[in-house]
Tab-separated table of C-alpha atoms in Angstrom:
chain	number	residue	atom	x	y	z
A	249	MET	CA	84.309	48.544	37.046
A	250	ARG	CA	80.991	48.266	34.702
A	251	VAL	CA	80.986	45.058	33.238
A	252	TYR	CA	78.900	44.617	29.791
A	253	ILE	CA	78.234	41.088	28.215
A	254	GLY	CA	76.792	40.735	24.734
A	255	CYS	CA	77.551	38.408	21.486
A	256	GLY	CA	79.533	38.405	18.429
A	257	GLY	CA	76.665	39.915	16.354
A	258	TYR	CA	72.744	40.181	17.453
A	259	SER	CA	71.327	38.690	13.724
A	260	ASN	CA	72.134	34.923	14.692
A	261	ASP	CA	69.575	33.002	12.426
A	262	ASP	CA	70.010	30.183	14.305
A	263	TRP	CA	68.738	31.561	17.297
A	264	ALA	CA	65.882	31.265	15.542
A	265	ALA	CA	65.475	27.712	16.451
A	266	PRO	CA	63.005	26.357	18.760
A	267	GLY	CA	63.414	27.345	22.386
A	268	LEU	CA	65.847	29.748	21.492
A	269	LEU	CA	65.789	33.577	21.863
A	270	TYR	CA	64.470	34.560	18.512
A	271	ASP	CA	61.653	31.440	18.384
A	272	GLY	CA	58.971	33.110	16.604
A	273	VAL	CA	60.322	36.478	16.339
A	274	ARG	CA	60.335	38.702	13.076
A	275	LYS	CA	63.732	39.243	11.828
A	276	ASP	CA	63.015	42.755	12.032
A	277	ASP	CA	62.550	42.801	15.902
A	278	TYR	CA	66.036	40.523	16.382
A	279	LEU	CA	67.718	43.743	17.748
A	280	ALA	CA	64.772	44.886	20.032
A	281	THR	CA	64.294	41.288	21.471
A	282	TYR	CA	68.190	41.000	21.764
A	283	ALA	CA	68.448	44.449	23.715
A	284	ARG	CA	65.834	43.274	26.302
A	285	HIS	CA	68.269	40.446	27.166
A	286	PHE	CA	71.552	41.755	26.823
A	287	ASP	CA	73.654	45.219	27.347
A	288	ALA	CA	76.258	45.030	24.440
A	289	ALA	CA	76.697	43.939	21.144
A	290	GLU	CA	79.767	43.431	19.263
A	291	LEU	CA	78.681	44.678	15.514
A	292	ASN	CA	79.910	42.439	12.767
A	293	SER	CA	78.183	43.382	9.821
A	294	SER	CA	80.592	46.515	9.499
A	295	PHE	CA	83.342	44.185	8.611
A	296	TYR	CA	81.846	43.193	5.364
A	297	ALA	CA	79.905	46.487	4.642
A	298	ILE	CA	80.407	49.941	6.795
A	299	PRO	CA	76.665	50.694	7.645
A	300	GLY	CA	75.408	54.054	6.815
A	301	ILE	CA	74.678	56.873	9.576
A	302	LYS	CA	70.804	55.892	9.088
A	303	ALA	CA	71.434	52.521	9.853
A	304	PHE	CA	73.231	53.225	12.547
A	305	GLY	CA	70.704	55.539	13.894
A	306	GLY	CA	67.926	52.702	13.259
A	307	MET	CA	70.152	50.640	15.885
A	308	VAL	CA	69.667	53.054	18.702
A	309	ARG	CA	65.843	53.185	18.015
A	310	ARG	CA	65.532	49.515	18.023
A	311	SER	CA	67.438	48.823	20.686
A	312	ALA	CA	65.756	51.994	22.546
A	313	GLY	CA	69.191	53.125	23.550
A	314	GLN	CA	69.910	50.388	26.011
A	315	VAL	CA	72.878	48.723	23.944
A	316	ARG	CA	76.669	49.618	23.653
A	317	PHE	CA	77.676	48.836	20.602
A	318	THR	CA	81.374	48.166	19.487
A	319	VAL	CA	82.032	48.284	15.773
A	320	LYS	CA	84.431	45.953	14.110
A	321	LEU	CA	86.417	47.509	11.493
A	322	HIS	CA	86.104	46.899	7.424
A	323	ARG	CA	88.125	43.810	6.551
A	324	VAL	CA	89.997	46.768	4.293
A	325	PHE	CA	91.562	47.737	7.341
A	326	THR	CA	92.532	44.571	8.721
A	327	HIS	CA	92.586	41.966	5.857
A	328	ASP	CA	93.365	43.731	3.029
A	329	ARG	CA	95.279	46.500	4.881
A	330	ALA	CA	94.594	49.083	2.008
A	331	PRO	CA	92.487	51.922	3.200
A	332	THR	CA	91.961	55.190	1.603
A	333	ASP	CA	91.084	58.400	3.244
A	334	ALA	CA	87.647	57.955	2.091
A	335	ASP	CA	87.522	54.627	4.458
A	336	PHE	CA	88.615	56.262	7.515
A	337	ASP	CA	86.384	58.838	6.768
A	338	ARG	CA	83.063	56.594	6.600
A	339	MET	CA	84.379	54.316	9.251
A	340	LEU	CA	84.843	57.189	11.816
A	341	GLN	CA	81.931	59.254	10.791
A	342	SER	CA	79.146	56.794	10.157
A	343	PRO	CA	78.821	55.679	13.598
A	344	GLU	CA	77.736	58.997	14.828
A	345	PRO	CA	74.260	58.323	15.891
A	346	LEU	CA	75.815	55.735	18.489
A	347	ARG	CA	78.301	58.541	19.476
A	348	GLU	CA	75.454	61.097	19.982
A	349	ALA	CA	73.348	58.646	21.944
A	350	GLY	CA	76.070	57.744	24.364
A	351	VAL	CA	76.205	53.935	23.397
A	352	LEU	CA	79.150	53.791	20.982
A	353	GLY	CA	81.884	51.679	22.364
A	354	PRO	CA	85.549	50.882	21.036
A	355	TYR	CA	86.203	50.214	17.671
A	356	LEU	CA	87.641	46.552	16.787
A	357	ALA	CA	90.229	45.813	14.888
A	358	GLN	CA	90.332	41.654	14.353
A	359	PHE	CA	93.606	41.024	12.670
A	360	PRO	CA	93.738	37.779	11.194
A	361	TYR	CA	96.179	34.952	11.756
A	362	SER	CA	98.268	35.634	8.955
A	363	PHE	CA	99.162	38.959	10.475
A	364	HIS	CA	102.789	38.364	11.930
A	365	ARG	CA	104.790	40.681	14.227
A	366	THR	CA	107.178	42.034	11.183
A	367	PRO	CA	108.451	45.258	10.642
A	368	ALA	CA	106.190	46.336	7.849
A	369	ASN	CA	103.169	44.975	9.997
A	370	ARG	CA	104.433	47.114	13.475
A	371	ARG	CA	104.750	50.375	11.037
A	372	TYR	CA	101.086	49.575	9.651
A	373	LEU	CA	99.689	49.341	13.078
A	374	GLN	CA	101.226	52.298	14.157
A	375	MET	CA	99.729	54.023	11.453
A	376	LEU	CA	96.410	52.870	12.479
A	377	THR	CA	96.420	53.454	15.697
A	378	GLU	CA	97.378	57.155	14.689
A	379	ARG	CA	94.468	57.589	12.450
A	380	PHE	CA	91.994	56.477	15.135
A	381	ALA	CA	93.885	58.721	17.740
A	382	GLY	CA	91.066	60.006	19.905
A	383	HIS	CA	88.937	57.095	19.537
A	384	GLU	CA	88.776	53.930	21.659
A	385	LEU	CA	90.743	51.435	19.407
A	386	ALA	CA	90.463	47.822	20.742
A	387	VAL	CA	92.929	45.330	18.851
A	388	GLU	CA	92.860	41.536	18.571
A	389	MET	CA	96.188	39.839	17.504
A	390	ARG	CA	95.554	35.957	16.516
A	391	HIS	CA	99.313	35.178	15.874
A	392	GLU	CA	101.164	34.628	18.673
A	393	GLY	CA	104.185	36.507	18.099
A	394	TRP	CA	102.475	39.661	18.992
A	395	ASP	CA	101.776	38.113	22.554
A	396	LEU	CA	104.646	40.103	24.533
A	397	PRO	CA	104.670	42.431	27.300
A	398	ASP	CA	106.771	44.929	25.054
A	399	VAL	CA	103.811	45.075	22.521
A	400	ARG	CA	101.144	45.489	25.427
A	401	GLN	CA	103.221	48.175	26.947
A	402	GLY	CA	103.548	49.758	23.425
A	403	MET	CA	99.631	49.683	23.370
A	404	ALA	CA	99.368	51.225	26.601
A	405	GLU	CA	101.808	53.942	25.713
A	406	ARG	CA	99.198	54.973	22.772
A	407	GLY	CA	95.764	54.098	24.688
A	408	VAL	CA	95.061	51.176	22.795
A	409	ILE	CA	93.005	48.267	23.952
A	410	TRP	CA	94.829	44.648	24.004
A	411	VAL	CA	91.745	42.401	23.388
A	412	SER	CA	92.592	39.615	25.778
A	413	PRO	CA	91.010	36.380	23.757
A	414	ASP	CA	89.787	32.908	24.895
A	415	TYR	CA	91.230	30.504	22.252
A	416	PRO	CA	90.994	26.924	21.965
A	417	PRO	CA	94.350	24.951	22.853
A	418	ALA	CA	95.298	24.951	19.093
A	419	GLY	CA	98.844	25.998	18.869
A	420	GLY	CA	99.967	29.384	17.622
A	421	LEU	CA	97.150	31.379	19.383
A	422	PRO	CA	97.952	34.160	22.271
A	423	GLU	CA	97.870	32.549	25.801
A	424	PRO	CA	93.905	32.912	27.434
A	425	GLN	CA	94.833	35.567	29.738
A	426	LEU	CA	92.985	39.177	30.835
A	427	HIS	CA	95.350	41.987	29.950
A	428	VAL	CA	94.909	45.675	30.812
A	429	THR	CA	96.420	48.304	28.504
A	430	ALA	CA	93.611	51.166	28.887
A	431	ASP	CA	90.966	52.014	31.029
A	432	VAL	CA	88.742	49.998	28.947
A	433	GLY	CA	89.404	46.150	28.673
A	434	TYR	CA	88.185	44.082	26.036
A	435	LEU	CA	87.495	40.120	26.361
A	436	ARG	CA	86.454	37.906	23.482
A	437	LEU	CA	85.497	34.525	24.142
A	438	HIS	CA	85.737	32.063	21.228
A	439	GLY	CA	85.079	28.747	22.770
A	440	ARG	CA	87.706	26.129	23.064
A	441	ASN	CA	86.810	23.641	20.027
A	442	ALA	CA	90.236	22.687	19.444
A	443	ALA	CA	89.562	20.098	16.733
A	444	ASN	CA	87.633	22.408	14.380
A	445	TRP	CA	89.646	25.675	15.137
A	446	TRP	CA	92.073	25.041	12.021
A	447	ASP	CA	90.133	22.848	10.088
A	448	GLY	CA	86.653	24.076	10.300
A	449	GLN	CA	84.922	25.024	6.896
A	450	SER	CA	83.285	28.250	8.622
A	451	ALA	CA	83.439	30.236	11.789
A	452	ALA	CA	80.160	28.681	13.073
A	453	GLU	CA	82.125	25.182	13.317
A	454	ARG	CA	84.837	26.933	14.644
A	455	HIS	CA	82.667	28.818	17.415
A	456	ASP	CA	80.683	25.273	17.817
A	457	TYR	CA	81.642	25.110	21.844
A	458	ARG	CA	79.713	25.556	24.832
A	459	TYR	CA	81.416	26.541	27.988
A	460	THR	CA	81.089	24.626	31.271
A	461	ARG	CA	80.353	26.491	34.679
A	462	ALA	CA	83.785	25.606	35.928
A	463	GLU	CA	85.423	27.416	32.822
A	464	MET	CA	83.101	30.135	33.094
A	465	ASP	CA	84.094	30.810	36.922
A	466	GLU	CA	87.781	30.578	35.811
A	467	TRP	CA	87.173	33.766	33.747
A	468	ALA	CA	84.871	35.210	36.676
A	469	GLN	CA	88.166	34.806	39.087
A	470	LYS	CA	90.521	36.489	36.588
A	471	ILE	CA	88.007	39.121	35.904
A	472	ALA	CA	87.559	40.056	39.758
A	473	LEU	CA	91.227	40.623	39.879
A	474	VAL	CA	91.342	43.763	37.272
A	475	THR	CA	88.347	45.355	39.068
A	476	ASP	CA	90.510	48.318	40.233
A	477	ASP	CA	92.324	48.788	37.006
A	478	LEU	CA	89.326	49.343	34.839
A	479	SER	CA	86.330	51.664	34.515
A	480	GLU	CA	84.790	49.312	31.856
A	481	LEU	CA	85.139	46.022	30.631
A	482	TYR	CA	83.350	44.559	27.512
A	483	VAL	CA	82.875	40.770	27.417
A	484	PHE	CA	81.751	39.104	23.907
A	485	PHE	CA	80.843	35.736	23.226
A	486	GLU	CA	81.792	34.290	20.073
A	487	ASN	CA	80.276	31.072	20.112
A	488	THR	CA	77.000	31.898	19.090
A	489	THR	CA	76.567	29.058	16.905
A	490	GLN	CA	73.369	26.713	18.201
A	491	GLY	CA	72.835	29.542	20.952
A	492	HIS	CA	75.747	28.514	22.674
A	493	ALA	CA	76.414	32.142	24.025
A	494	LEU	CA	72.797	32.088	25.207
A	495	LYS	CA	73.380	29.549	27.440
A	496	ASN	CA	76.902	31.101	28.793
A	497	ILE	CA	76.221	34.512	29.198
A	498	PRO	CA	74.008	33.292	32.811
A	499	MET	CA	76.520	31.216	33.856
A	500	LEU	CA	79.279	34.127	33.752
A	501	ARG	CA	76.998	36.487	35.419
A	502	ASP	CA	76.150	33.908	38.222
A	503	ALA	CA	80.235	33.596	38.415
A	504	LEU	CA	80.886	37.122	38.445
A	505	ASN	CA	78.006	38.156	41.061
A	506	ALA	CA	79.662	35.208	43.232
A	507	HIS	CA	83.428	36.762	42.943
A	508	GLY	CA	82.055	40.125	44.004
A	509	VAL	CA	81.780	41.697	40.506
A	510	PRO	CA	78.208	43.447	40.169
A	511	VAL	CA	76.672	42.681	36.738
A	512	GLU	CA	74.008	44.406	35.622
A	513	ALA	CA	71.276	43.018	33.421
A	514	PRO	CA	68.882	44.752	31.216
A	515	ASP	CA	65.716	46.184	33.010
A	516	PRO	CA	62.487	45.403	30.946
A	517	LEU	CA	61.152	48.787	32.173
A	518	ASP	CA	63.330	50.415	30.114
A	519	PHE	CA	61.626	49.206	27.144
A	520	PRO	CA	58.040	49.822	25.850
A	521	ASP	CA	55.699	47.195	26.341
A	522	ASP	CA	54.949	45.262	22.906
A	523	GLY	CA	52.914	42.851	24.371
A	524	ARG	CA	55.336	39.877	23.798
A	525	LEU	CA	56.246	37.676	26.960
A	526	LEU	CA	59.566	36.222	26.630
């Protein structure tokens, strides 16, 4: 099993704080700097506006082709739930540069908590999976009503990836378990800030949490149990606030290696020498 580890987004301005990853780095160089440390990135910008082909091509160049990108579906697919044929065409065609470079991971459909398991929503999900047939699609369900073996069995039959989440113990959310429904696994670590999950005014507040070493070891144990079931596993830290994810990723790498799950970190020799010492 190949494990890819990265963050939810790479253009996090609070990482420019003194001592963090982008301290003294120009914004245009964020991705190149990110790629020297992490081998995967979850693209958030596509949720708000689908980048064009040239923009995706630029991502390949700036990352030196060394980063796997998962692409979050635009909100019209998951929150508005009224996509047109043109929306599907753009969502599927724009990431072609990533596909050609061999660095396109799954698409991510992040549904909101308000997306309950109703007959209408089940039909919508069926339609969405059919339109993305032939492409890896990972689906995150935030309402506990979907957290059922029957739901995962249905996803497995359709080759859809169940997104395994780590949420705070805030009630109403799926349990923090690693489930396998396809050859590829997808884990999103949101942090465990229960106090701010429902009452936080922003995503930054909800994800303001740094995992402990013991919590990283707990996830490493769960990951070790599925090594024979998956060819690839994507692990994304969403707790990017104040650079928490930057501290947690080395913890998880160490814990995985300790549990016999080899993790590859980017090799500086894969990148052109720009004279920057990080």
